[in-house]
DNA sequence: CCCGGAACCTGAAGGC
DNA sequence: TGCCTTCAGGTTCCGG
């Protein structure tokens, strides 16, 4: 499921292939993929425009168009963006994949929005390039401006489980279920700890581990635990370095204790009960 | 405002 | 073999 490292990887690998290209055709094969505006307006405002930039904010991909408008994509659970060299369906696109939106580019290539569970969405922002979705997002965790004090401040206001707060996009934009588990493990913090009760030293470790985990995953091109694929259709490798995420019953890499899984906010939370004790302690998670 | 749970969605996996 | 249920989780919505 695409989180910040996956979306960043897509941005990194897609940018050189689409920036500078013009969009010569649009096929909206699943109209529910489009959140706004309506289909006619969307078509009219996308066809013929050049892609001027490709950026990421949180888990959103932002295609800056020559008109000043911004095409916004959120992949949610199972979305992928594939760039096929030529033609629309593309030979290496599996039959059971579900193409919801296809953009044909002026070099004959096709940008396909694939999304098995159909939860992803596409928006087109106004000419000023702003969109209310972006205003709801918290800080970028890899931005140098994001400090331990920022994290401390955010956590101090919340009594919910720290895991839930880390996944709250209003707090930190881009962290989701997998990387929250990984960061909490590295910091030796139990995921159910009330956010405001995480000790100051642990908050510092958490700030560091969030960034370390995200950067490592980006250098591994994202985690292909479910349906995530890079734009050329190849998987990422970040999941091979997961310490606890999706490793129920496997030995903790630090102490050998079996990794456990509990539910927090209806999501699976993986952790080591020994390295991430419920109360205070340091934990041995590197 | 904060918090927790349901809904959205569908293919995979497991039970009988 | 096949039908049925459950599960996965990013975001939004709703009730307390």
Short mmCIF file of C-alpha atoms (C1' of nucleotides) in Angstrom, two decimals:
data_model
loop_
_atom_site.label_atom_id
_atom_site.label_comp_id
_atom_site.label_asym_id
_atom_site.label_seq_id
_atom_site.Cartn_x
_atom_site.Cartn_y
_atom_site.Cartn_z
CA UNK A 1 0.00 0.00 0.00
CA UNK A 2 1.60 3.20 -1.14
CA UNK A 3 2.91 5.42 1.64
CA UNK A 4 5.45 8.21 1.37
CA UNK A 5 8.40 6.08 0.15
CA UNK A 6 6.30 4.40 -2.52
CA UNK A 7 4.83 7.67 -3.78
CA UNK A 8 8.25 9.29 -3.70
CA UNK A 9 9.67 6.41 -5.74
CA UNK A 10 6.92 6.77 -8.31
CA UNK A 11 7.66 10.48 -8.49
CA UNK A 12 11.38 9.91 -8.88
CA UNK A 13 11.02 7.33 -11.61
CA UNK A 14 8.11 8.92 -13.46
CA UNK A 15 9.35 12.50 -13.52
CA UNK A 16 12.05 12.10 -16.18
CA UNK A 17 9.57 10.26 -18.39
CA UNK A 18 6.57 12.57 -18.20
CA UNK A 19 7.83 16.08 -17.40
CA UNK A 20 7.94 18.01 -20.66
CA UNK A 21 5.49 15.66 -22.37
CA UNK A 22 2.11 16.80 -23.61
CA UNK A 23 -1.08 14.92 -22.85
CA UNK A 24 -2.70 14.14 -26.19
CA UNK A 25 -5.51 11.87 -25.03
CA UNK A 26 -7.47 10.89 -21.95
CA UNK A 27 -9.48 7.72 -21.37
CA UNK A 28 -11.50 7.66 -18.18
CA UNK A 29 -12.53 4.01 -18.17
CA UNK A 30 -13.75 4.22 -14.58
CA UNK A 31 -15.52 7.54 -14.01
CA UNK A 32 -15.65 6.97 -10.25
CA UNK A 33 -11.91 7.50 -10.19
CA UNK A 34 -12.50 11.19 -10.81
CA UNK A 35 -13.46 13.11 -7.67
CA UNK A 36 -13.70 16.53 -9.30
CA UNK A 37 -14.44 18.31 -11.55
CA UNK A 38 -16.96 16.50 -13.77
CA UNK A 39 -15.80 14.36 -16.64
CA UNK A 40 -16.34 16.89 -19.45
CA UNK A 41 -14.52 19.65 -17.67
CA UNK A 42 -11.71 17.32 -16.67
CA UNK A 43 -11.16 16.16 -20.26
CA UNK A 44 -11.27 19.64 -21.66
CA UNK A 45 -8.76 20.93 -19.16
CA UNK A 46 -6.27 18.10 -19.38
CA UNK A 47 -6.07 17.25 -23.07
CA UNK A 48 -3.48 19.31 -24.89
CA UNK A 49 -1.68 20.43 -21.73
CA UNK A 50 1.97 19.88 -21.07
CA UNK A 51 3.24 18.32 -17.86
CA UNK A 52 5.47 20.96 -16.35
CA UNK A 53 6.36 19.35 -13.05
CA UNK A 54 5.78 16.29 -10.92
CA UNK A 55 5.83 16.67 -7.16
CA UNK A 56 4.76 14.77 -4.06
CA UNK A 57 3.00 16.02 -0.96
CA UNK A 58 2.26 13.42 1.69
CA UNK A 59 0.87 10.48 -0.25
CA UNK A 60 -0.40 12.67 -3.09
CA UNK A 61 1.19 12.97 -6.51
CA UNK A 62 0.89 16.40 -8.11
CA UNK A 63 1.22 16.80 -11.88
CA UNK A 64 1.72 20.50 -12.61
CA UNK A 65 0.19 21.32 -16.00
CA UNK A 66 1.08 24.11 -18.40
CA UNK A 67 -2.27 25.76 -17.68
CA UNK A 68 -1.31 26.22 -14.06
CA UNK A 69 -3.80 23.62 -12.94
CA UNK A 70 -2.58 20.59 -11.02
CA UNK A 71 -3.64 17.00 -11.63
CA UNK A 72 -3.73 15.34 -8.22
CA UNK A 73 -3.60 11.57 -7.75
CA UNK A 74 -4.00 9.56 -4.55
CA UNK A 75 -3.37 5.83 -4.90
CA UNK A 76 -4.96 4.84 -1.57
CA UNK A 77 -4.64 1.07 -1.06
CA UNK A 78 -3.99 -0.62 -4.34
CA UNK A 79 -3.29 2.08 -6.88
CA UNK A 80 -0.29 2.10 -9.20
CA UNK A 81 0.86 4.33 -12.01
CA UNK A 82 2.43 2.46 -14.89
CA UNK A 83 4.12 4.06 -17.85
CA UNK A 84 3.81 1.83 -20.88
CA UNK A 85 6.09 2.63 -23.80
CA UNK A 86 3.39 2.68 -26.42
CA UNK A 87 -0.28 2.01 -26.95
CA UNK A 88 -2.96 2.06 -24.35
CA UNK A 89 -3.52 -1.33 -22.74
CA UNK A 90 0.13 -2.26 -23.02
CA UNK A 91 1.47 -5.77 -23.37
CA UNK A 92 2.93 -6.17 -19.88
CA UNK A 93 -0.17 -4.94 -18.08
CA UNK A 94 -1.75 -8.00 -16.50
CA UNK A 95 -5.24 -8.85 -17.62
CA UNK A 96 -6.61 -8.76 -14.12
CA UNK A 97 -5.31 -5.28 -13.46
CA UNK A 98 -7.88 -2.60 -13.62
CA UNK A 99 -7.09 0.47 -15.67
CA UNK A 100 -9.19 3.35 -14.35
CA UNK A 101 -7.60 6.25 -16.18
CA UNK A 102 -5.16 6.40 -19.07
CA UNK A 103 -3.28 9.44 -20.30
CA UNK A 104 -1.74 9.23 -23.73
CA UNK A 105 1.43 11.28 -24.09
CA UNK A 106 2.90 12.91 -27.18
CA UNK A 107 5.72 10.39 -27.51
CA UNK A 108 3.20 7.56 -27.82
CA UNK A 109 3.62 6.35 -24.27
CA UNK A 110 0.67 5.81 -21.93
CA UNK A 111 0.37 6.62 -18.27
CA UNK A 112 -2.03 4.13 -16.69
CA UNK A 113 -3.74 4.47 -13.34
CA UNK A 114 -4.24 0.87 -12.18
CA UNK A 115 -6.25 0.28 -9.03
CA UNK A 116 -7.64 -3.12 -8.09
CA UNK A 117 -9.76 -2.00 -5.17
CA UNK A 118 -10.84 1.24 -6.82
CA UNK A 119 -10.31 3.36 -3.74
CA UNK A 120 -7.86 5.78 -5.35
CA UNK A 121 -8.96 9.21 -6.56
CA UNK A 122 -8.00 11.91 -9.04
CA UNK A 123 -8.67 15.65 -8.73
CA UNK A 124 -7.92 18.66 -10.86
CA UNK A 125 -7.00 21.74 -8.87
CA UNK A 126 -7.73 25.32 -9.88
CA UNK A 127 -5.47 27.49 -11.96
CA UNK A 128 -3.78 28.78 -8.86
CA UNK A 129 -2.58 25.24 -8.29
CA UNK A 130 -3.93 25.14 -4.73
CA UNK A 131 -6.28 22.53 -3.45
CA UNK A 132 -8.02 22.21 -0.12
CA UNK A 133 -6.74 18.65 0.19
CA UNK A 134 -3.22 19.94 0.59
CA UNK A 135 -4.22 22.38 3.30
CA UNK A 136 -5.25 19.50 5.52
CA UNK A 137 -1.81 17.91 5.55
CA UNK A 138 0.75 18.12 8.31
CA UNK A 139 4.49 18.50 7.95
CA UNK A 140 6.66 16.59 5.54
CA UNK A 141 8.68 14.24 7.74
CA UNK A 142 11.77 14.46 5.52
CA UNK A 143 11.68 18.24 5.37
CA UNK A 144 14.63 19.63 7.36
CA UNK A 145 12.09 21.97 8.95
CA UNK A 146 10.51 19.00 10.71
CA UNK A 147 12.18 18.93 14.12
CA UNK A 148 11.94 16.74 17.23
CA UNK A 149 10.18 19.66 18.87
CA UNK A 150 7.51 19.62 16.16
CA UNK A 151 6.87 15.95 16.83
CA UNK A 152 6.90 16.48 20.57
CA UNK A 153 4.43 19.32 20.26
CA UNK A 154 2.08 17.28 18.08
CA UNK A 155 2.20 14.21 20.32
CA UNK A 156 1.68 16.21 23.49
CA UNK A 157 -1.76 17.29 22.31
CA UNK A 158 -3.09 13.81 21.78
CA UNK A 159 -4.11 11.02 24.08
CA UNK A 160 -4.79 8.49 21.28
CA UNK A 161 -2.34 5.61 20.72
CA UNK A 162 0.92 6.98 19.33
CA UNK A 163 0.59 4.65 16.35
CA UNK A 164 -2.74 6.25 15.41
CA UNK A 165 -1.27 9.74 15.73
CA UNK A 166 1.72 8.88 13.55
CA UNK A 167 -0.69 7.72 10.85
CA UNK A 168 -2.76 10.90 11.11
CA UNK A 169 -2.05 12.88 7.95
CA UNK A 170 -2.78 16.15 9.71
CA UNK A 171 0.18 15.48 11.97
CA UNK A 172 2.77 13.96 9.64
CA UNK A 173 2.00 13.72 5.93
CA UNK A 174 2.93 10.43 4.33
CA UNK A 175 3.43 7.99 7.19
CA UNK A 176 1.04 5.05 7.09
CA UNK A 177 0.56 1.70 8.73
CA UNK A 178 3.76 -0.06 7.67
CA UNK A 179 6.25 2.71 8.35
CA UNK A 180 4.61 3.71 11.63
CA UNK A 181 5.18 0.15 12.84
CA UNK A 182 8.78 0.19 11.67
CA UNK A 183 9.53 3.58 13.23
CA UNK A 184 7.95 2.60 16.55
CA UNK A 185 10.01 -0.57 16.63
CA UNK A 186 13.26 1.28 15.97
CA UNK A 187 12.43 3.77 18.68
CA UNK A 188 11.44 1.06 21.14
CA UNK A 189 7.97 2.50 21.68
CA UNK A 190 4.85 0.38 22.17
CA UNK A 191 2.24 1.35 19.54
CA UNK A 192 -0.54 1.66 22.13
CA UNK A 193 1.32 4.19 24.26
CA UNK A 194 -0.77 7.34 24.65
CA UNK A 195 0.89 9.89 22.37
CA UNK A 196 1.18 12.46 25.14
CA UNK A 197 2.86 9.94 27.40
CA UNK A 198 5.74 9.02 25.13
CA UNK A 199 8.82 10.07 27.14
CA UNK A 200 10.89 12.94 25.72
CA UNK A 201 13.90 10.76 24.92
CA UNK A 202 11.63 8.33 23.11
CA UNK A 203 10.13 11.18 21.09
CA UNK A 204 13.62 12.11 19.94
CA UNK A 205 14.33 8.53 18.96
CA UNK A 206 10.99 8.40 17.18
CA UNK A 207 11.71 11.55 15.19
CA UNK A 208 14.99 10.03 14.08
CA UNK A 209 13.57 6.59 13.36
CA UNK A 210 10.69 7.98 11.28
CA UNK A 211 13.17 9.69 9.00
CA UNK A 212 15.59 6.79 8.91
CA UNK A 213 12.86 4.30 8.04
CA UNK A 214 11.40 6.48 5.29
CA UNK A 215 14.77 7.26 3.73
CA UNK A 216 15.83 3.61 3.79
CA UNK A 217 12.56 2.61 2.12
CA UNK A 218 13.01 5.25 -0.59
CA UNK A 219 16.51 3.96 -1.32
CA UNK A 220 14.95 0.51 -1.66
CA UNK A 221 12.32 1.89 -4.05
CA UNK A 222 9.35 1.23 -1.81
CA UNK A 223 7.73 -1.88 -0.36
CA UNK A 224 5.80 -4.27 -2.61
CA UNK A 225 3.86 -6.07 0.11
CA UNK A 226 0.58 -6.01 -1.76
CA UNK A 227 0.02 -4.52 -5.19
CA UNK A 228 2.52 -1.68 -5.25
CA UNK A 229 4.63 -1.56 -8.38
CA UNK A 230 7.04 1.01 -9.76
CA UNK A 231 6.10 2.78 -13.00
CA UNK A 232 7.98 0.23 -15.10
CA UNK A 233 6.03 -2.61 -13.46
CA UNK A 234 8.86 -3.85 -11.26
CA UNK A 235 8.52 -4.29 -7.48
CA UNK A 236 10.33 -2.37 -4.77
CA UNK A 237 12.51 -4.07 -2.17
CA UNK A 238 11.85 -2.12 1.03
CA UNK A 239 9.66 -4.87 2.49
CA UNK A 240 12.66 -7.20 2.59
CA UNK A 241 14.11 -4.95 5.29
CA UNK A 242 11.00 -4.76 7.43
CA UNK A 243 11.79 -5.68 11.02
CA UNK A 244 8.26 -6.16 12.34
CA UNK A 245 5.74 -4.93 9.77
CA UNK A 246 3.89 -7.90 8.27
CA UNK A 247 6.11 -10.30 10.20
CA UNK A 248 3.65 -11.87 12.62
CA UNK A 249 5.20 -14.79 14.49
CA UNK A 250 8.68 -14.24 13.11
CA UNK A 251 11.55 -13.63 15.52
CA UNK A 252 12.34 -10.03 16.36
CA UNK A 253 15.66 -9.20 14.65
CA UNK A 254 16.93 -7.61 17.86
CA UNK A 255 15.94 -10.12 20.56
CA UNK A 256 14.30 -13.12 18.90
CA UNK A 257 10.94 -12.72 20.60
CA UNK A 258 8.01 -13.51 18.32
CA UNK A 259 6.53 -10.46 16.61
CA UNK A 260 2.95 -9.85 17.73
CA UNK A 261 0.02 -8.22 16.01
CA UNK A 262 -2.78 -6.27 17.62
CA UNK A 263 -5.54 -4.11 16.23
CA UNK A 264 -5.38 -0.34 16.60
CA UNK A 265 -8.12 1.69 14.95
CA UNK A 266 -9.10 -1.33 12.89
CA UNK A 267 -5.60 -1.66 11.48
CA UNK A 268 -3.02 -4.33 12.18
CA UNK A 269 -0.12 -3.15 14.35
CA UNK A 270 3.00 -5.30 14.42
CA UNK A 271 5.52 -4.96 17.24
CA UNK A 272 8.01 -6.77 19.45
CA UNK A 273 6.57 -7.09 22.96
CA UNK A 274 10.05 -7.18 24.48
CA UNK A 275 11.78 -4.36 22.56
CA UNK A 276 8.64 -2.20 22.74
CA UNK A 277 7.46 -2.54 26.32
CA UNK A 278 4.20 -0.94 27.31
CA UNK A 279 5.84 1.25 29.93
CA UNK A 280 8.60 3.78 29.43
CA UNK A 281 11.62 1.58 28.74
CA UNK A 282 14.35 2.00 26.18
CA UNK A 283 13.83 -1.15 24.18
CA UNK A 284 16.69 -2.62 22.22
CA UNK A 285 15.43 -1.79 18.74
CA UNK A 286 18.76 -0.50 17.36
"C1'" DC B 1 -11.76 19.47 19.32
"C1'" DC B 2 -10.70 14.61 20.31
"C1'" DC B 3 -11.50 9.76 19.82
"C1'" DG B 4 -12.93 5.29 17.92
"C1'" DG B 5 -15.40 2.69 14.71
"C1'" DA B 6 -17.85 1.99 10.18
"C1'" DA B 7 -17.93 2.54 5.30
"C1'" DC B 8 -15.87 2.48 0.92
"C1'" DC B 9 -13.81 -1.44 -2.27
"C1'" DT B 10 -12.47 -6.19 -4.26
"C1'" DG B 11 -9.26 -10.13 -4.70
"C1'" DA B 12 -7.10 -13.49 -1.84
"C1'" DA B 13 -7.43 -16.80 1.62
"C1'" DG B 14 -9.61 -19.89 4.75
"C1'" DG B 15 -13.58 -22.69 6.54
"C1'" DC B 16 -16.99 -26.09 5.75
"C1'" DT C 1 -15.26 -28.04 -6.22
"C1'" DG C 2 -17.65 -24.16 -4.58
"C1'" DC C 3 -19.96 -21.05 -1.73
"C1'" DC C 4 -19.51 -18.04 2.01
"C1'" DT C 5 -17.05 -15.15 5.26
"C1'" DT C 6 -13.21 -12.58 6.59
"C1'" DC C 7 -9.38 -9.65 5.86
"C1'" DA C 8 -6.34 -5.93 4.03
"C1'" DG C 9 -5.84 -0.41 5.10
"C1'" DG C 10 -5.93 5.27 3.37
"C1'" DT C 11 -9.27 8.35 3.89
"C1'" DT C 12 -13.75 10.25 5.15
"C1'" DC C 13 -17.73 10.39 7.78
"C1'" DC C 14 -20.43 9.94 11.90
"C1'" DG C 15 -21.72 9.44 16.68
"C1'" DG C 16 -20.24 9.96 21.51
#
